[in-house]
Short mmCIF file of C-alpha atoms in Angstrom, two decimals:
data_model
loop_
_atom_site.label_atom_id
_atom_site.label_comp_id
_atom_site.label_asym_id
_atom_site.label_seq_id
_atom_site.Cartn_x
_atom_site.Cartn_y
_atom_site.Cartn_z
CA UNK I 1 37.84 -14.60 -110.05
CA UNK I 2 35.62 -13.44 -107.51
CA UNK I 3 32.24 -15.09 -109.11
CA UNK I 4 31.77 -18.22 -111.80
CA UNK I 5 28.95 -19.06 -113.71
CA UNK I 6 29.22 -22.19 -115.42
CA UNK I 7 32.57 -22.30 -114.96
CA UNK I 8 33.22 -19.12 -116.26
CA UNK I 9 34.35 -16.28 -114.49
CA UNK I 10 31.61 -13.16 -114.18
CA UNK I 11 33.11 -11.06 -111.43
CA UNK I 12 36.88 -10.45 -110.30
CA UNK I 13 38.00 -9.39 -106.65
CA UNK I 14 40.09 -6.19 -105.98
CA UNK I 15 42.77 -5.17 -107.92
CA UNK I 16 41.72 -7.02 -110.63
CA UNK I 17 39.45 -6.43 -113.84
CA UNK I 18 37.33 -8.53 -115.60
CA UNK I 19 38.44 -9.19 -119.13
CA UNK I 20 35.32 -9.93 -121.35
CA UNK I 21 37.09 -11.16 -124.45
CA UNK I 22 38.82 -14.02 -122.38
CA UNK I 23 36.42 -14.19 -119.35
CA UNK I 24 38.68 -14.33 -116.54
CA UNK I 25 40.44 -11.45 -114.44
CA UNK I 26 44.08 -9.19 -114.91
CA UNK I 27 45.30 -7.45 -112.51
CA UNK I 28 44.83 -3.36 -112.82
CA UNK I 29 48.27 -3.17 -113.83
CA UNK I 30 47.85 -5.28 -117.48
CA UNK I 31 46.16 -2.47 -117.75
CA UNK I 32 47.55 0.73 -116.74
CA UNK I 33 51.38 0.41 -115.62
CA UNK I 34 51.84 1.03 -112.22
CA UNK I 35 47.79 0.89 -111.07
CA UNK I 36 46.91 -0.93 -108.23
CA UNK I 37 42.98 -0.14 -108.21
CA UNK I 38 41.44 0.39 -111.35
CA UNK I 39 38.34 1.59 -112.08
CA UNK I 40 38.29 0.21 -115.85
CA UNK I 41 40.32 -1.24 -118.17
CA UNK I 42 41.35 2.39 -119.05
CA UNK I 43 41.08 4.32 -116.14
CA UNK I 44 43.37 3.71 -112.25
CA UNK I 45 41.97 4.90 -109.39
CA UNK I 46 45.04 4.44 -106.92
CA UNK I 47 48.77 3.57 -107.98
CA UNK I 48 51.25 1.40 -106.69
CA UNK I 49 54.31 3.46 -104.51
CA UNK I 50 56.77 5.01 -106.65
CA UNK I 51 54.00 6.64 -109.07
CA UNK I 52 51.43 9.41 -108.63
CA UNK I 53 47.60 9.45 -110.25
CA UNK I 54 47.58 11.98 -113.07
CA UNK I 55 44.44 11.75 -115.68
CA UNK I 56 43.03 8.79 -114.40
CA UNK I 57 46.77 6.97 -115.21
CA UNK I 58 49.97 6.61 -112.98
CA UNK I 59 52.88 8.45 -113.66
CA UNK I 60 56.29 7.09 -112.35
CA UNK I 61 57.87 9.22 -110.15
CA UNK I 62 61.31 8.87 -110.86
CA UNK I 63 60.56 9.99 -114.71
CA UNK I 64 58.96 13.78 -113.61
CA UNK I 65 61.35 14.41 -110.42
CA UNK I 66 65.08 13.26 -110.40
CA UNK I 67 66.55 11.63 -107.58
CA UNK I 68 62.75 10.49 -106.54
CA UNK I 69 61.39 7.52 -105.65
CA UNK I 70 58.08 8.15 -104.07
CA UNK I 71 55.94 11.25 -104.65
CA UNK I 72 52.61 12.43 -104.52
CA UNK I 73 52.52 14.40 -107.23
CA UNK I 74 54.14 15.76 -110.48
CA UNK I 75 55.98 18.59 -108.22
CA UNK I 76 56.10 16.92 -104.68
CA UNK I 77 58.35 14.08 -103.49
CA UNK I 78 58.07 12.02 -100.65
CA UNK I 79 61.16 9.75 -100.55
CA UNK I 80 64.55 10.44 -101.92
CA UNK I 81 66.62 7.68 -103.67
CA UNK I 82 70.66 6.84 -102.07
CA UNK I 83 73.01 9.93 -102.94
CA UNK I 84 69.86 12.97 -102.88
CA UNK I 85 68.02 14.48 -99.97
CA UNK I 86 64.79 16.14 -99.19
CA UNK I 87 64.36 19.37 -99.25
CA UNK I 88 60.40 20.76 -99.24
CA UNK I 89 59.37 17.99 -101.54
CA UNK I 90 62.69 18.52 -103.99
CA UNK I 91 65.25 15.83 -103.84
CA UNK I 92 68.76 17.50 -104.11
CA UNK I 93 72.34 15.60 -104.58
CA UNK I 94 74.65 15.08 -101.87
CA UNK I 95 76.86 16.51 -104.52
CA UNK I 96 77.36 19.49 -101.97
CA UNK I 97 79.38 17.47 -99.97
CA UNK I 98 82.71 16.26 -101.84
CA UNK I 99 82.71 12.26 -101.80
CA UNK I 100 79.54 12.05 -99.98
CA UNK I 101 77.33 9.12 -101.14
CA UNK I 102 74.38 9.16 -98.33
CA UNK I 103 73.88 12.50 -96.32
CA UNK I 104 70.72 13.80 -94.55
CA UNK I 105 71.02 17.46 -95.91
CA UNK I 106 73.65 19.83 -96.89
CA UNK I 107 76.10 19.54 -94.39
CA UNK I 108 76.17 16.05 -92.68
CA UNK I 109 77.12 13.06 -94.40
CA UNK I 110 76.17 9.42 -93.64
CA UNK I 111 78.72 7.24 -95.91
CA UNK I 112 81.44 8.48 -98.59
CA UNK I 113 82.95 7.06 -101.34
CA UNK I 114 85.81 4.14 -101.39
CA UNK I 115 89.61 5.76 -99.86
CA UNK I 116 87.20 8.59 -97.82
CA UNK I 117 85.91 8.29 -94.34
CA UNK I 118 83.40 10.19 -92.61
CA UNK I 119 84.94 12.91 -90.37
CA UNK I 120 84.27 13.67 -86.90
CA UNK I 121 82.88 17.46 -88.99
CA UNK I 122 80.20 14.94 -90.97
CA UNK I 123 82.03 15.43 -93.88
CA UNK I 124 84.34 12.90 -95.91
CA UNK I 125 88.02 12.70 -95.64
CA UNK I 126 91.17 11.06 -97.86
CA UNK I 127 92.21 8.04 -96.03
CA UNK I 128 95.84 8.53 -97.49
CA UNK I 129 95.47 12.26 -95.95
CA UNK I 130 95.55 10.42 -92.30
CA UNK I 131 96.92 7.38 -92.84
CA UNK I 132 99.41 7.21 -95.83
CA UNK I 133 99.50 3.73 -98.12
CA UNK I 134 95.83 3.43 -97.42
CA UNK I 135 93.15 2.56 -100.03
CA UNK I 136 90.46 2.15 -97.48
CA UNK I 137 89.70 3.37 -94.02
CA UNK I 138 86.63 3.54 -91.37
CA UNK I 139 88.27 6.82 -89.50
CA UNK I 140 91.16 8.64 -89.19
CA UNK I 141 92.86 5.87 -87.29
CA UNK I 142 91.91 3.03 -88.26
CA UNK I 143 92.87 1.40 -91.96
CA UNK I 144 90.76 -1.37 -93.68
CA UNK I 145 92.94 -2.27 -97.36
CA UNK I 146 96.84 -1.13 -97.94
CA UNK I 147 97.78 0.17 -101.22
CA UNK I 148 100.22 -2.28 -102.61
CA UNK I 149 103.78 -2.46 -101.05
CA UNK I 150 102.23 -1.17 -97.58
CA UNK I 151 101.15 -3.52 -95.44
CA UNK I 152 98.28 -3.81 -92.29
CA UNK I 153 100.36 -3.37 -88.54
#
């Protein structure tokens, strides 16, 4: 509450609107999910990160562009979730490069699945390819978890 008459709230601060029926204030978001400065009960004026004004409401970003999870629009992403990267606003799958589960764009890979390493190429190797009986590896040479019956020297 930002003013009191009485005891009873009149005015609310920021982010919050004043609800008549109950006198006191909700936050924007009661309101309108994901709005973080409303300009009615109905209507946001600015939405929280991760969603994107459309018709005076906040669309979530992850529900109009896959593998988003901050955009500025409908058609434009900002941030990319794990396993995508960004591409002129379009968040595409690391899916180019086998095993890869973080990469920076088509070709260069940050971390790969369990059993693969990253190469010295940016791209993700078998352990068991290098080092045979392994299940998990940090390079080419050096072994983490033995399969069982091989054993750690």
């Amino acid at each position: 509450c930002k003013t009191c008459k009485n005891n009873v709230c009149t005015s609310c601060q920021a982010l919050y609107i004043f609800n008549a029926a109950q006198t006191d204030c909700l936050l924007c978001e009661s309101y309108v999910k994901g709005c973080s400065i409303c300009a009615s009960n109905s209507s946001c004026l600015s939405c929280y990160e991760g969603y994107f004004l459309f018709s005076n409401a906040c669309s979530y970003c992850k529900s109009s562009l896959l593998g988003c999870i901050s955009c500025s629009n409908s058609s434009f992403c900002t941030v990319c979730q794990d396993e995508y990267y960004l591409v002129n606003g379009v968040c595409t799958t690391c899916e180019t490069i086998e095993s890869c589960l973080y990469c920076t764009n088509s070709s260069v890979c940050l971390s790969c699945m369990s059993g693969y390493y990253v190469s010295t190429n940016k791209t993700c190797s078998l352990c068991t390819v290098s080092l045979p009986g392994c299940t998990f590896c940090s390079s080419s040479s050096t072994c983490k978890q033995c399969q069982t019956g091989y054993f750690l020297n």
